[in-house]
Tab-separated table of N, CA and C in Angstrom:
chain	number	residue	atom	x	y	z
A	232	MET	N	1.352	-1.431	-0.187
A	232	MET	CA	-0.541	0.260	0.492
A	232	MET	C	0.408	1.483	0.165
A	233	LYS	N	0.499	1.991	-0.801
A	233	LYS	CA	1.129	3.734	-0.784
A	233	LYS	C	0.037	4.280	-0.247
A	234	ILE	N	1.528	5.479	0.250
A	234	ILE	CA	0.516	6.879	0.833
A	234	ILE	C	0.514	8.078	0.269
A	235	ARG	N	-0.282	8.872	-0.183
A	235	ARG	CA	0.462	9.963	-0.666
A	235	ARG	C	-0.132	11.350	-0.303
A	236	LYS	N	0.532	11.722	0.015
A	236	LYS	CA	0.044	13.247	0.763
A	236	LYS	C	-0.430	14.319	-0.827
A	237	THR	N	-1.766	15.013	-0.659
A	237	THR	CA	-1.745	16.250	-1.268
A	237	THR	C	-2.612	17.221	-0.845
A	238	VAL	N	-3.064	18.240	-1.674
A	238	VAL	CA	-3.687	19.338	-0.961
A	238	VAL	C	-5.024	19.662	-1.608
A	239	LEU	N	-5.942	19.120	-0.861
A	239	LEU	CA	-6.890	19.425	-1.854
A	239	LEU	C	-7.876	20.425	-0.890
A	240	GLN	N	-8.848	21.679	-1.607
A	240	GLN	CA	-9.309	22.903	-0.765
A	240	GLN	C	-8.865	23.272	0.042
A	241	ASP	N	-8.094	24.016	0.219
A	241	ASP	CA	-6.597	24.507	1.178
A	241	ASP	C	-6.595	23.583	2.450
A	242	GLN	N	-6.293	21.944	2.119
A	242	GLN	CA	-6.191	21.663	3.604
A	242	GLN	C	-5.102	20.193	2.601
A	243	GLU	N	-4.310	19.857	3.647
A	243	GLU	CA	-3.600	18.689	3.084
A	243	GLU	C	-3.979	17.110	3.757
A	244	ILE	N	-4.869	16.174	2.552
A	244	ILE	CA	-5.794	14.748	3.074
A	244	ILE	C	-4.383	13.606	2.854
A	245	LYS	N	-3.988	12.885	2.939
A	245	LYS	CA	-4.184	11.323	2.753
A	245	LYS	C	-5.180	10.490	1.335
A	246	VAL	N	-3.487	10.395	0.742
A	246	VAL	CA	-4.367	8.680	0.100
A	246	VAL	C	-3.857	7.486	0.017
A	247	TYR	N	-4.850	6.861	0.273
A	247	TYR	CA	-4.548	5.566	0.247
A	247	TYR	C	-4.376	4.500	-1.492
A	248	ILE	N	-3.483	4.538	-1.810
A	248	ILE	CA	-3.545	3.051	-2.945
A	248	ILE	C	-3.118	1.745	-2.110
A	249	TYR	N	-3.940	1.152	-2.571
A	249	TYR	CA	-3.421	-0.227	-2.897
A	249	TYR	C	-3.403	-0.913	-4.120
A	250	GLU	N	-2.804	-2.198	-4.176
A	250	GLU	CA	-2.319	-2.744	-5.510
A	250	GLU	C	-2.430	-4.104	-5.766
A	251	ASN	N	-4.066	-5.000	-6.617
A	251	ASN	CA	-3.767	-5.975	-5.745
A	251	ASN	C	-3.110	-6.732	-7.522
A	252	LYS	N	-2.152	-6.918	-7.614
A	252	LYS	CA	-1.049	-7.592	-8.659
A	252	LYS	C	-1.882	-9.117	-9.248
A	253	LYS	N	-2.318	-9.825	-8.416
A	253	LYS	CA	-3.283	-10.822	-8.414
A	253	LYS	C	-4.449	-10.833	-9.130
A	254	GLU	N	-4.708	-9.765	-8.962
A	254	GLU	CA	-6.474	-9.795	-9.502
A	254	GLU	C	-6.519	-8.817	-10.881
A	255	GLU	N	-5.147	-8.048	-10.824
A	255	GLU	CA	-4.949	-6.628	-11.337
A	255	GLU	C	-6.014	-5.512	-11.510
A	256	SER	N	-5.697	-5.015	-10.343
A	256	SER	CA	-6.265	-3.957	-9.703
A	256	SER	C	-5.792	-2.904	-8.661
A	257	PHE	N	-6.646	-2.003	-8.260
A	257	PHE	CA	-6.616	-0.908	-7.427
A	257	PHE	C	-7.668	-0.349	-6.728
A	258	MET	N	-7.002	-0.918	-5.455
A	258	MET	CA	-8.405	0.066	-4.403
A	258	MET	C	-7.769	1.792	-3.302
A	259	VAL	N	-8.286	2.488	-4.249
A	259	VAL	CA	-7.831	4.183	-3.493
A	259	VAL	C	-8.960	4.600	-2.453
A	260	ALA	N	-8.599	4.991	-1.937
A	260	ALA	CA	-9.547	5.730	-0.622
A	260	ALA	C	-8.957	7.843	-0.076
A	261	VAL	N	-9.911	7.969	0.496
A	261	VAL	CA	-9.681	8.866	0.878
A	261	VAL	C	-10.534	9.379	1.656
A	262	PRO	N	-9.681	9.177	2.699
A	262	PRO	CA	-10.672	8.928	3.918
A	262	PRO	C	-11.605	9.875	4.164
A	263	ALA	N	-10.466	11.430	4.425
A	263	ALA	CA	-11.391	12.431	4.657
A	263	ALA	C	-11.977	13.383	3.667
A	264	GLN	N	-12.470	12.601	2.425
A	264	GLN	CA	-13.383	12.310	1.380
A	264	GLN	C	-15.140	11.322	2.019
A	265	GLU	N	-14.668	10.711	3.019
A	265	GLU	CA	-15.097	9.733	3.100
A	265	GLU	C	-15.544	8.932	1.439
A	266	TRP	N	-13.789	8.670	0.808
A	266	TRP	CA	-14.279	8.247	-0.220
A	266	TRP	C	-13.615	7.057	-0.839
A	267	SER	N	-13.944	6.228	-1.569
A	267	SER	CA	-13.112	5.271	-1.725
A	267	SER	C	-13.731	4.735	-3.285
A	268	ALA	N	-12.722	4.054	-4.225
A	268	ALA	CA	-13.044	4.338	-5.378
A	268	ALA	C	-12.268	2.278	-5.792
A	269	ALA	N	-12.661	1.402	-6.809
A	269	ALA	CA	-11.838	-0.103	-6.538
A	269	ALA	C	-12.029	0.158	-8.784
A	270	PHE	N	-10.677	0.122	-9.188
A	270	PHE	CA	-10.959	-0.057	-10.436
A	270	PHE	C	-9.512	-1.471	-11.553
A	271	SER	N	-9.807	-1.701	-12.758
A	271	SER	CA	-8.853	-2.804	-12.981
A	271	SER	C	-7.752	-2.376	-13.387
A	272	TYR	N	-6.830	-2.433	-14.128
A	272	TYR	CA	-5.444	-1.756	-14.618
A	272	TYR	C	-6.144	-1.750	-16.347
A	273	GLU	N	-7.425	-2.583	-16.776
A	273	GLU	CA	-7.703	-1.931	-18.346
A	273	GLU	C	-8.291	-0.473	-18.438
A	274	GLU	N	-8.599	0.257	-16.933
A	274	GLU	CA	-9.492	1.622	-16.925
A	274	GLU	C	-8.529	2.962	-16.313
A	275	MET	N	-7.640	2.192	-16.809
A	275	MET	CA	-6.380	3.697	-16.903
A	275	MET	C	-7.102	4.755	-17.904
A	276	ASP	N	-5.926	6.313	-17.730
A	276	ASP	CA	-5.912	6.989	-18.533
A	276	ASP	C	-7.410	7.850	-18.348
A	277	ALA	N	-7.805	8.005	-19.804
A	277	ALA	CA	-8.833	9.198	-19.686
A	277	ALA	C	-10.347	8.035	-19.282
A	278	GLU	N	-10.501	7.034	-18.952
A	278	GLU	CA	-11.344	6.647	-18.989
A	278	GLU	C	-11.715	5.956	-17.124
A	279	LEU	N	-10.326	6.254	-16.880
A	279	LEU	CA	-10.238	6.612	-15.186
A	279	LEU	C	-10.784	7.701	-14.741
A	280	VAL	N	-9.801	9.030	-15.061
A	280	VAL	CA	-10.116	9.953	-15.339
A	280	VAL	C	-11.082	11.065	-14.537
A	281	ASN	N	-11.991	10.864	-16.343
A	281	ASN	CA	-13.820	10.379	-15.819
A	281	ASN	C	-14.661	9.399	-14.749
A	282	LYS	N	-14.573	8.709	-14.526
A	282	LYS	CA	-14.653	7.711	-13.436
A	282	LYS	C	-14.384	8.713	-12.397
A	283	LEU	N	-13.251	9.077	-11.720
A	283	LEU	CA	-12.860	9.278	-10.492
A	283	LEU	C	-13.564	11.148	-10.672
A	284	ASN	N	-13.431	10.558	-11.345
A	284	ASN	CA	-13.650	13.052	-11.236
A	284	ASN	C	-15.286	12.873	-11.127
A	285	GLY	N	-16.286	12.449	-11.913
A	285	GLY	CA	-17.806	12.336	-11.354
A	285	GLY	C	-18.316	11.371	-10.004
A	286	SER	N	-17.614	10.836	-9.278
A	286	SER	CA	-17.088	10.018	-8.274
A	286	SER	C	-17.191	11.078	-7.332
A	287	PHE	N	-16.264	11.545	-7.738
A	287	PHE	CA	-15.566	13.109	-6.845
A	287	PHE	C	-16.999	13.986	-6.630
A	288	LEU	N	-17.178	14.526	-7.864
A	288	LEU	CA	-18.099	15.659	-7.863
A	288	LEU	C	-19.188	14.988	-6.956
A	289	ASN	N	-19.977	14.030	-6.834
A	289	ASN	CA	-20.640	13.389	-6.608
A	289	ASN	C	-20.731	13.429	-5.396
A	290	ARG	N	-19.461	13.555	-4.741
A	290	ARG	CA	-18.809	14.048	-3.075
A	290	ARG	C	-19.210	15.074	-2.591
A	291	GLY	N	-19.827	15.989	-3.662
A	291	GLY	CA	-19.648	17.719	-2.835
A	291	GLY	C	-18.054	17.954	-3.614
A	292	LEU	N	-17.267	18.048	-4.068
A	292	LEU	CA	-16.319	17.842	-4.080
A	292	LEU	C	-16.536	19.575	-5.370
A	293	ASP	N	-15.745	20.757	-5.597
A	293	ASP	CA	-16.069	20.796	-6.351
A	293	ASP	C	-15.850	20.614	-7.965
A	294	GLU	N	-15.747	21.371	-8.888
A	294	GLU	CA	-14.717	20.656	-11.000
A	294	GLU	C	-13.996	20.694	-10.139
A	295	GLU	N	-13.459	21.699	-10.145
A	295	GLU	CA	-11.205	21.929	-9.728
A	295	GLU	C	-11.142	21.210	-8.957
A	296	SER	N	-11.667	21.404	-7.899
A	296	SER	CA	-10.929	20.034	-7.029
A	296	SER	C	-11.238	18.577	-7.666
A	297	ALA	N	-12.505	18.095	-7.966
A	297	ALA	CA	-12.500	17.075	-8.170
A	297	ALA	C	-11.230	16.872	-9.670
A	298	SER	N	-10.876	17.607	-10.091
A	298	SER	CA	-10.298	17.275	-11.487
A	298	SER	C	-8.298	17.101	-10.846
A	299	GLN	N	-8.965	18.444	-10.363
A	299	GLN	CA	-7.423	17.792	-9.880
A	299	GLN	C	-7.041	16.335	-9.307
A	300	ILE	N	-7.733	16.391	-7.902
A	300	ILE	CA	-7.148	15.326	-7.291
A	300	ILE	C	-7.625	13.203	-8.467
A	301	ALA	N	-8.385	13.306	-9.245
A	301	ALA	CA	-8.900	12.101	-10.329
A	301	ALA	C	-7.475	12.358	-11.060
A	302	TRP	N	-6.354	14.030	-11.824
A	302	TRP	CA	-5.500	13.706	-12.751
A	302	TRP	C	-4.453	12.668	-11.685
A	303	ARG	N	-4.011	13.500	-10.179
A	303	ARG	CA	-3.132	12.660	-8.973
A	303	ARG	C	-3.303	11.404	-9.107
A	304	ILE	N	-4.565	11.094	-8.761
A	304	ILE	CA	-4.792	9.846	-8.833
A	304	ILE	C	-4.167	8.836	-9.702
A	305	ASN	N	-4.588	9.277	-11.133
A	305	ASN	CA	-4.244	8.515	-12.371
A	305	ASN	C	-2.413	8.320	-12.083
A	306	GLN	N	-2.196	9.728	-12.491
A	306	GLN	CA	-0.391	9.901	-12.185
A	306	GLN	C	-0.607	8.739	-11.531
A	307	TRP	N	-1.071	8.752	-9.903
A	307	TRP	CA	0.115	8.157	-9.022
A	307	TRP	C	-0.118	7.141	-9.005
A	308	VAL	N	-0.896	5.615	-9.850
A	308	VAL	CA	-1.500	4.031	-9.878
A	308	VAL	C	-0.496	3.952	-11.188
A	309	ARG	N	-0.311	4.655	-12.280
A	309	ARG	CA	0.632	4.777	-13.449
A	309	ARG	C	2.213	4.110	-12.786
A	310	GLU	N	2.354	5.508	-11.890
A	310	GLU	CA	3.800	5.134	-11.322
A	310	GLU	C	4.476	3.858	-10.947
A	311	MET	N	2.897	3.234	-10.034
A	311	MET	CA	3.408	1.305	-9.582
A	311	MET	C	3.311	0.771	-10.546
Protein backbone atom coordinates (compact mmCIF):
# COMPACT_ATOMS: atom_id res chain seq x y z
CA MET A 1 0.00 0.00 0.00
CA LYS A 2 1.20 3.48 -0.87
CA ILE A 3 0.18 6.60 1.02
CA ARG A 4 0.37 9.89 -0.83
CA LYS A 5 -0.23 13.37 0.53
CA THR A 6 -1.87 16.14 -1.47
CA VAL A 7 -3.65 19.42 -0.90
CA LEU A 8 -7.37 19.46 -1.51
CA GLN A 9 -9.43 22.59 -0.84
CA ASP A 10 -6.57 24.18 1.16
CA GLN A 11 -6.25 21.11 3.36
CA GLU A 12 -3.54 18.44 3.33
CA ILE A 13 -5.09 15.00 2.93
CA LYS A 14 -3.81 11.44 2.61
CA VAL A 15 -4.64 9.19 -0.32
CA TYR A 16 -4.25 5.44 0.24
CA ILE A 17 -3.51 3.32 -2.84
CA TYR A 18 -3.50 -0.47 -2.75
CA GLU A 19 -2.49 -2.54 -5.77
CA ASN A 20 -3.69 -6.13 -6.09
CA LYS A 21 -1.34 -7.55 -8.72
CA LYS A 22 -3.01 -10.97 -8.71
CA GLU A 23 -6.40 -9.50 -9.68
CA GLU A 24 -4.81 -6.65 -11.68
CA SER A 25 -6.72 -3.95 -9.82
CA PHE A 26 -6.36 -0.97 -7.52
CA MET A 27 -8.24 0.23 -4.46
CA VAL A 28 -7.97 3.94 -3.65
CA ALA A 29 -9.32 5.63 -0.52
CA VAL A 30 -9.50 9.23 0.66
CA PRO A 31 -10.72 9.04 4.26
CA ALA A 32 -11.01 12.83 4.61
CA GLN A 33 -13.71 12.77 1.92
CA GLU A 34 -15.19 9.45 3.10
CA TRP A 35 -14.50 8.19 -0.43
CA SER A 36 -13.07 5.05 -2.00
CA ALA A 37 -13.03 3.37 -5.40
CA ALA A 38 -11.80 0.18 -6.98
CA PHE A 39 -10.81 -0.22 -10.62
CA SER A 40 -8.90 -2.58 -12.90
CA TYR A 41 -5.72 -2.05 -14.88
CA GLU A 42 -7.82 -1.71 -18.06
CA GLU A 43 -9.55 1.41 -16.71
CA MET A 44 -6.47 3.60 -16.86
CA ASP A 45 -5.98 7.11 -18.25
CA ALA A 46 -8.93 9.17 -19.56
CA GLU A 47 -11.55 6.56 -18.68
CA LEU A 48 -10.29 6.39 -15.11
CA VAL A 49 -10.03 10.16 -14.74
CA ASN A 50 -13.63 10.58 -15.93
CA LYS A 51 -14.86 7.90 -13.52
CA LEU A 52 -12.99 9.37 -10.55
CA ASN A 53 -13.95 12.94 -11.44
CA GLY A 54 -17.65 12.02 -11.53
CA SER A 55 -17.35 10.16 -8.25
CA PHE A 56 -15.69 13.12 -6.51
CA LEU A 57 -18.31 15.51 -7.91
CA ASN A 58 -21.00 13.27 -6.38
CA ARG A 59 -19.21 13.60 -3.02
CA GLY A 60 -19.64 17.37 -3.14
CA LEU A 61 -16.27 18.55 -4.41
CA ASP A 62 -16.17 21.48 -6.80
CA GLU A 63 -15.21 20.74 -10.41
CA GLU A 64 -11.64 22.05 -10.16
CA SER A 65 -10.83 20.06 -7.00
CA ALA A 66 -12.46 16.90 -8.37
CA SER A 67 -10.50 17.11 -11.61
CA GLN A 68 -7.25 17.84 -9.78
CA ILE A 69 -7.46 14.86 -7.41
CA ALA A 70 -8.65 12.55 -10.22
CA TRP A 71 -5.60 13.40 -12.36
CA ARG A 72 -3.26 12.97 -9.38
CA ILE A 73 -4.66 9.54 -8.56
CA ASN A 74 -4.33 8.54 -12.21
CA GLN A 75 -0.69 9.65 -12.19
CA TRP A 76 0.09 7.83 -8.94
CA VAL A 77 -1.41 4.51 -10.05
CA ARG A 78 0.48 4.70 -13.36
CA GLU A 79 3.74 5.02 -11.38
CA MET A 80 3.09 1.79 -9.50
